[in-house]
């Protein structure tokens, strides 16, 4: 068996030897070979940079892919970027949804927060540095003062009216691009009735 394997290996070698001998030797490191092999890789970084220069936009040209900053509505009479104005805008959007009288005075629910007179209010914006104190609560209003301003001649205050009267509203459908059956908006009827002549 061993002799048969050796004979077969010699036959295979002898048949393949002339074929290998006929293959010409190639120098892969020659300059011609390198330039031909590089072309098969596609666009090189240097050629890519040169070709991209023709597509660069001048500052006067319109760029449809530019990300533009949204224009913020400027509130007249105050700087819309200050922390105080951000706090005011958040608190003015909240509504008082309940008032209760306890042993220590009135408490109100403003949004999802329960406020008590004389207590510090929780932070309403991210990275808030100003502290707010609830200075006055009555059945008709909530007064919030910036901490440290209580003894000032004109302390910074925010007054939120309490309006717990029942309102009649209508749920109106809102058109949307997405096919949702739950897209609607609650609209309250106007309390002022037109004068009839």
mmCIF file of N, CA and C in Angstrom, residues 50-127:
data_model
loop_
_atom_site.group_PDB
_atom_site.id
_atom_site.type_symbol
_atom_site.label_atom_id
_atom_site.label_comp_id
_atom_site.label_asym_id
_atom_site.label_seq_id
_atom_site.Cartn_x
_atom_site.Cartn_y
_atom_site.Cartn_z
ATOM 1 N N UNK A 50 -9.693 65.660 -4.865
ATOM 2 C CA UNK A 50 -9.712 66.541 -6.032
ATOM 3 C C UNK A 50 -11.084 66.564 -6.686
ATOM 4 N N UNK A 51 -11.749 65.407 -6.759
ATOM 5 C CA UNK A 51 -13.056 65.367 -7.409
ATOM 6 C C UNK A 51 -14.138 66.022 -6.555
ATOM 7 N N UNK A 52 -13.979 66.014 -5.215
ATOM 8 C CA UNK A 52 -14.975 66.639 -4.353
ATOM 9 C C UNK A 52 -14.916 68.161 -4.384
ATOM 10 N N UNK A 53 -13.771 68.717 -4.741
ATOM 11 C CA UNK A 53 -13.627 70.173 -4.762
ATOM 12 C C UNK A 53 -14.582 70.830 -5.745
ATOM 13 N N UNK A 54 -14.930 70.129 -6.810
ATOM 14 C CA UNK A 54 -15.840 70.716 -7.788
ATOM 15 C C UNK A 54 -17.282 70.754 -7.284
ATOM 16 N N UNK A 55 -17.592 70.006 -6.202
ATOM 17 C CA UNK A 55 -18.949 69.981 -5.666
ATOM 18 C C UNK A 55 -19.128 70.847 -4.423
ATOM 19 N N UNK A 56 -18.091 71.519 -3.954
ATOM 20 C CA UNK A 56 -18.216 72.361 -2.765
ATOM 21 C C UNK A 56 -19.070 73.583 -3.074
ATOM 22 N N UNK A 57 -19.911 73.956 -2.107
ATOM 23 C CA UNK A 57 -20.794 75.095 -2.289
ATOM 24 C C UNK A 57 -20.151 76.360 -1.754
ATOM 25 N N UNK A 58 -20.389 77.447 -2.454
ATOM 26 C CA UNK A 58 -19.958 78.756 -1.975
ATOM 27 C C UNK A 58 -20.991 79.201 -0.947
ATOM 28 N N UNK A 59 -20.609 80.098 -0.041
ATOM 29 C CA UNK A 59 -21.526 80.511 1.020
ATOM 30 C C UNK A 59 -22.788 81.177 0.470
ATOM 31 N N UNK A 60 -22.734 81.730 -0.727
ATOM 32 C CA UNK A 60 -23.903 82.392 -1.304
ATOM 33 C C UNK A 60 -24.872 81.397 -1.938
ATOM 34 N N UNK A 61 -24.396 80.188 -2.244
ATOM 35 C CA UNK A 61 -25.248 79.194 -2.882
ATOM 36 C C UNK A 61 -26.180 78.546 -1.872
ATOM 37 N N UNK A 62 -27.319 78.099 -2.334
ATOM 38 C CA UNK A 62 -28.316 77.451 -1.480
ATOM 39 C C UNK A 62 -27.932 75.996 -1.251
ATOM 40 N N UNK A 63 -27.937 75.578 0.009
ATOM 41 C CA UNK A 63 -27.609 74.204 0.356
ATOM 42 C C UNK A 63 -28.876 73.531 0.892
ATOM 43 N N UNK A 64 -29.470 72.607 0.150
ATOM 44 C CA UNK A 64 -30.722 71.979 0.621
ATOM 45 C C UNK A 64 -30.522 71.039 1.796
ATOM 46 N N UNK A 65 -29.289 70.647 2.092
ATOM 47 C CA UNK A 65 -29.034 69.704 3.166
ATOM 48 C C UNK A 65 -28.560 70.372 4.449
ATOM 49 N N UNK A 66 -28.506 71.693 4.478
ATOM 50 C CA UNK A 66 -28.029 72.403 5.665
ATOM 51 C C UNK A 66 -29.051 72.282 6.787
ATOM 52 N N UNK A 67 -28.572 72.137 8.010
ATOM 53 C CA UNK A 67 -29.454 72.098 9.178
ATOM 54 C C UNK A 67 -29.536 73.523 9.702
ATOM 55 N N UNK A 68 -30.718 74.068 9.623
ATOM 56 C CA UNK A 68 -30.901 75.448 10.050
ATOM 57 C C UNK A 68 -31.504 75.471 11.447
ATOM 58 N N UNK A 69 -31.057 76.419 12.251
ATOM 59 C CA UNK A 69 -31.581 76.556 13.610
ATOM 60 C C UNK A 69 -32.984 77.140 13.531
ATOM 61 N N UNK A 70 -33.865 76.622 14.381
ATOM 62 C CA UNK A 70 -35.224 77.153 14.411
ATOM 63 C C UNK A 70 -35.190 78.535 15.046
ATOM 64 N N UNK A 71 -35.942 79.446 14.448
ATOM 65 C CA UNK A 71 -35.995 80.797 14.990
ATOM 66 C C UNK A 71 -36.885 80.781 16.225
ATOM 67 N N UNK A 72 -36.333 81.231 17.341
ATOM 68 C CA UNK A 72 -37.110 81.264 18.572
ATOM 69 C C UNK A 72 -37.883 82.570 18.644
ATOM 70 N N UNK A 73 -39.093 82.440 19.162
ATOM 71 C CA UNK A 73 -39.918 83.623 19.293
ATOM 72 C C UNK A 73 -39.388 84.459 20.457
ATOM 73 N N UNK A 74 -39.127 85.720 20.195
ATOM 74 C CA UNK A 74 -38.570 86.604 21.212
ATOM 75 C C UNK A 74 -39.715 87.274 21.963
ATOM 76 N N UNK A 75 -39.685 87.145 23.283
ATOM 77 C CA UNK A 75 -40.712 87.757 24.107
ATOM 78 C C UNK A 75 -40.323 89.213 24.307
ATOM 79 N N UNK A 76 -41.239 90.129 23.948
ATOM 80 C CA UNK A 76 -40.913 91.549 24.042
ATOM 81 C C UNK A 76 -40.806 91.965 25.501
ATOM 82 N N UNK A 77 -39.828 92.799 25.794
ATOM 83 C CA UNK A 77 -39.652 93.334 27.131
ATOM 84 C C UNK A 77 -38.778 92.490 28.037
ATOM 85 N N UNK A 78 -38.396 91.310 27.638
ATOM 86 C CA UNK A 78 -37.516 90.493 28.470
ATOM 87 C C UNK A 78 -36.630 89.633 27.590
ATOM 88 N N UNK A 79 -35.512 89.241 28.145
ATOM 89 C CA UNK A 79 -34.573 88.387 27.420
ATOM 90 C C UNK A 79 -35.064 86.948 27.503
ATOM 91 N N UNK A 80 -35.329 86.338 26.345
ATOM 92 C CA UNK A 80 -35.907 84.989 26.330
ATOM 93 C C UNK A 80 -34.890 83.920 26.691
ATOM 94 N N UNK A 81 -33.627 84.278 26.824
ATOM 95 C CA UNK A 81 -32.602 83.287 27.109
ATOM 96 C C UNK A 81 -32.219 83.228 28.580
ATOM 97 N N UNK A 82 -32.752 84.094 29.428
ATOM 98 C CA UNK A 82 -32.371 84.075 30.838
ATOM 99 C C UNK A 82 -33.097 82.949 31.565
ATOM 100 N N UNK A 83 -32.526 82.546 32.674
ATOM 101 C CA UNK A 83 -33.123 81.472 33.465
ATOM 102 C C UNK A 83 -34.479 81.896 34.015
ATOM 103 N N UNK A 84 -34.583 83.165 34.406
ATOM 104 C CA UNK A 84 -35.851 83.660 34.943
ATOM 105 C C UNK A 84 -36.971 83.557 33.907
ATOM 106 N N UNK A 85 -36.688 83.927 32.688
ATOM 107 C CA UNK A 85 -37.737 83.870 31.666
ATOM 108 C C UNK A 85 -38.114 82.436 31.317
ATOM 109 N N UNK A 86 -37.144 81.520 31.360
ATOM 110 C CA UNK A 86 -37.451 80.114 31.113
ATOM 111 C C UNK A 86 -38.360 79.568 32.219
ATOM 112 N N UNK A 87 -38.043 79.920 33.469
ATOM 113 C CA UNK A 87 -38.862 79.470 34.598
ATOM 114 C C UNK A 87 -40.270 80.045 34.480
ATOM 115 N N UNK A 88 -40.355 81.335 34.154
ATOM 116 C CA UNK A 88 -41.665 81.983 34.009
ATOM 117 C C UNK A 88 -42.498 81.318 32.914
ATOM 118 N N UNK A 89 -41.870 81.010 31.790
ATOM 119 C CA UNK A 89 -42.635 80.413 30.683
ATOM 120 C C UNK A 89 -43.153 79.023 31.051
ATOM 121 N N UNK A 90 -42.360 78.246 31.822
ATOM 122 C CA UNK A 90 -42.816 76.917 32.250
ATOM 123 C C UNK A 90 -43.961 77.049 33.240
ATOM 124 N N UNK A 91 -43.820 77.940 34.231
ATOM 125 C CA UNK A 91 -44.853 78.072 35.261
ATOM 126 C C UNK A 91 -46.140 78.669 34.717
ATOM 127 N N UNK A 92 -46.051 79.558 33.738
ATOM 128 C CA UNK A 92 -47.257 80.160 33.167
ATOM 129 C C UNK A 92 -48.064 79.151 32.356
ATOM 130 N N UNK A 93 -47.438 78.088 31.897
ATOM 131 C CA UNK A 93 -48.160 77.057 31.142
ATOM 132 C C UNK A 93 -48.885 76.073 32.052
ATOM 133 N N UNK A 94 -48.478 76.013 33.332
ATOM 134 C CA UNK A 94 -49.117 75.101 34.270
ATOM 135 C C UNK A 94 -50.414 75.703 34.795
ATOM 136 N N UNK A 95 -51.378 74.845 35.118
ATOM 137 C CA UNK A 95 -52.664 75.301 35.622
ATOM 138 C C UNK A 95 -52.891 74.726 37.018
ATOM 139 N N UNK A 96 -53.560 75.513 37.842
ATOM 140 C CA UNK A 96 -53.926 75.048 39.177
ATOM 141 C C UNK A 96 -55.132 74.134 39.017
ATOM 142 N N UNK A 97 -54.994 72.895 39.491
ATOM 143 C CA UNK A 97 -56.085 71.937 39.328
ATOM 144 C C UNK A 97 -56.783 71.602 40.644
ATOM 145 N N UNK A 98 -56.352 72.237 41.736
ATOM 146 C CA UNK A 98 -57.023 71.986 43.007
ATOM 147 C C UNK A 98 -56.503 72.864 44.118
ATOM 148 N N UNK A 99 -57.389 73.241 45.043
ATOM 149 C CA UNK A 99 -57.029 74.047 46.213
ATOM 150 C C UNK A 99 -57.637 73.358 47.427
ATOM 151 N N UNK A 100 -56.851 73.258 48.501
ATOM 152 C CA UNK A 100 -57.349 72.652 49.735
ATOM 153 C C UNK A 100 -56.852 73.473 50.916
ATOM 154 N N UNK A 101 -57.735 73.615 51.950
ATOM 155 C CA UNK A 101 -57.360 74.338 53.165
ATOM 156 C C UNK A 101 -57.093 73.324 54.256
ATOM 157 N N UNK A 102 -55.905 73.451 54.874
ATOM 158 C CA UNK A 102 -55.519 72.551 55.955
ATOM 159 C C UNK A 102 -55.252 73.320 57.226
ATOM 160 N N UNK A 103 -54.584 72.686 58.191
ATOM 161 C CA UNK A 103 -54.259 73.330 59.463
ATOM 162 C C UNK A 103 -53.263 74.469 59.283
ATOM 163 N N UNK A 104 -52.338 74.317 58.328
ATOM 164 C CA UNK A 104 -51.292 75.330 58.134
ATOM 165 C C UNK A 104 -51.586 76.264 56.971
ATOM 166 N N UNK A 105 -52.810 76.393 56.542
ATOM 167 C CA UNK A 105 -53.169 77.289 55.445
ATOM 168 C C UNK A 105 -53.550 76.516 54.195
ATOM 169 N N UNK A 106 -53.528 77.207 53.094
ATOM 170 C CA UNK A 106 -53.949 76.610 51.826
ATOM 171 C C UNK A 106 -52.799 75.852 51.158
ATOM 172 N N UNK A 107 -53.190 74.841 50.402
ATOM 173 C CA UNK A 107 -52.267 74.121 49.528
ATOM 174 C C UNK A 107 -52.921 74.060 48.157
ATOM 175 N N UNK A 108 -52.072 74.119 47.111
ATOM 176 C CA UNK A 108 -52.596 74.035 45.747
ATOM 177 C C UNK A 108 -51.830 72.974 44.982
ATOM 178 N N UNK A 109 -52.495 72.441 43.970
ATOM 179 C CA UNK A 109 -51.820 71.528 43.052
ATOM 180 C C UNK A 109 -51.609 72.287 41.752
ATOM 181 N N UNK A 110 -50.332 72.562 41.459
ATOM 182 C CA UNK A 110 -49.942 73.275 40.239
ATOM 183 C C UNK A 110 -49.296 72.262 39.316
ATOM 184 N N UNK A 111 -49.988 71.895 38.241
ATOM 185 C CA UNK A 111 -49.491 70.830 37.379
ATOM 186 C C UNK A 111 -49.502 69.536 38.164
ATOM 187 N N UNK A 112 -48.353 68.926 38.350
ATOM 188 C CA UNK A 112 -48.238 67.693 39.121
ATOM 189 C C UNK A 112 -47.588 67.901 40.466
ATOM 190 N N UNK A 113 -47.455 69.164 40.925
ATOM 191 C CA UNK A 113 -46.743 69.480 42.167
ATOM 192 C C UNK A 113 -47.710 70.102 43.161
ATOM 193 N N UNK A 114 -47.620 69.664 44.418
ATOM 194 C CA UNK A 114 -48.436 70.271 45.475
ATOM 195 C C UNK A 114 -47.586 71.317 46.179
ATOM 196 N N UNK A 115 -48.103 72.546 46.234
ATOM 197 C CA UNK A 115 -47.375 73.676 46.821
ATOM 198 C C UNK A 115 -48.005 74.081 48.137
ATOM 199 N N UNK A 116 -47.146 74.426 49.116
ATOM 200 C CA UNK A 116 -47.608 74.929 50.406
ATOM 201 C C UNK A 116 -46.940 76.268 50.663
ATOM 202 N N UNK A 117 -47.651 77.137 51.329
ATOM 203 C CA UNK A 117 -47.145 78.480 51.591
ATOM 204 C C UNK A 117 -45.913 78.433 52.485
ATOM 205 N N UNK A 118 -44.875 79.205 52.121
ATOM 206 C CA UNK A 118 -43.637 79.274 52.883
ATOM 207 C C UNK A 118 -42.624 78.200 52.534
ATOM 208 N N UNK A 119 -42.959 77.287 51.668
ATOM 209 C CA UNK A 119 -42.041 76.200 51.303
ATOM 210 C C UNK A 119 -41.336 76.493 49.992
ATOM 211 N N UNK A 120 -40.175 75.846 49.869
ATOM 212 C CA UNK A 120 -39.405 75.972 48.628
ATOM 213 C C UNK A 120 -40.051 75.113 47.545
ATOM 214 N N UNK A 121 -40.055 75.638 46.333
ATOM 215 C CA UNK A 121 -40.670 74.940 45.212
ATOM 216 C C UNK A 121 -39.643 74.035 44.540
ATOM 217 N N UNK A 122 -40.044 72.867 44.028
ATOM 218 C CA UNK A 122 -39.087 72.016 43.315
ATOM 219 C C UNK A 122 -38.623 72.665 42.011
ATOM 220 N N UNK A 123 -37.493 72.202 41.508
ATOM 221 C CA UNK A 123 -36.917 72.749 40.266
ATOM 222 C C UNK A 123 -37.870 72.466 39.099
ATOM 223 N N UNK A 124 -38.013 73.446 38.223
ATOM 224 C CA UNK A 124 -38.930 73.286 37.090
ATOM 225 C C UNK A 124 -38.216 73.171 35.752
ATOM 226 N N UNK A 125 -36.930 73.582 35.693
ATOM 227 C CA UNK A 125 -36.156 73.439 34.457
ATOM 228 C C UNK A 125 -34.848 72.718 34.771
ATOM 229 N N UNK A 126 -34.229 72.195 33.737
ATOM 230 C CA UNK A 126 -32.967 71.472 33.886
ATOM 231 C C UNK A 126 -31.852 72.449 34.272
ATOM 232 N N UNK A 127 -31.004 72.077 35.207
ATOM 233 C CA UNK A 127 -29.871 72.888 35.690
ATOM 234 C C UNK A 127 -30.327 74.235 36.252
#
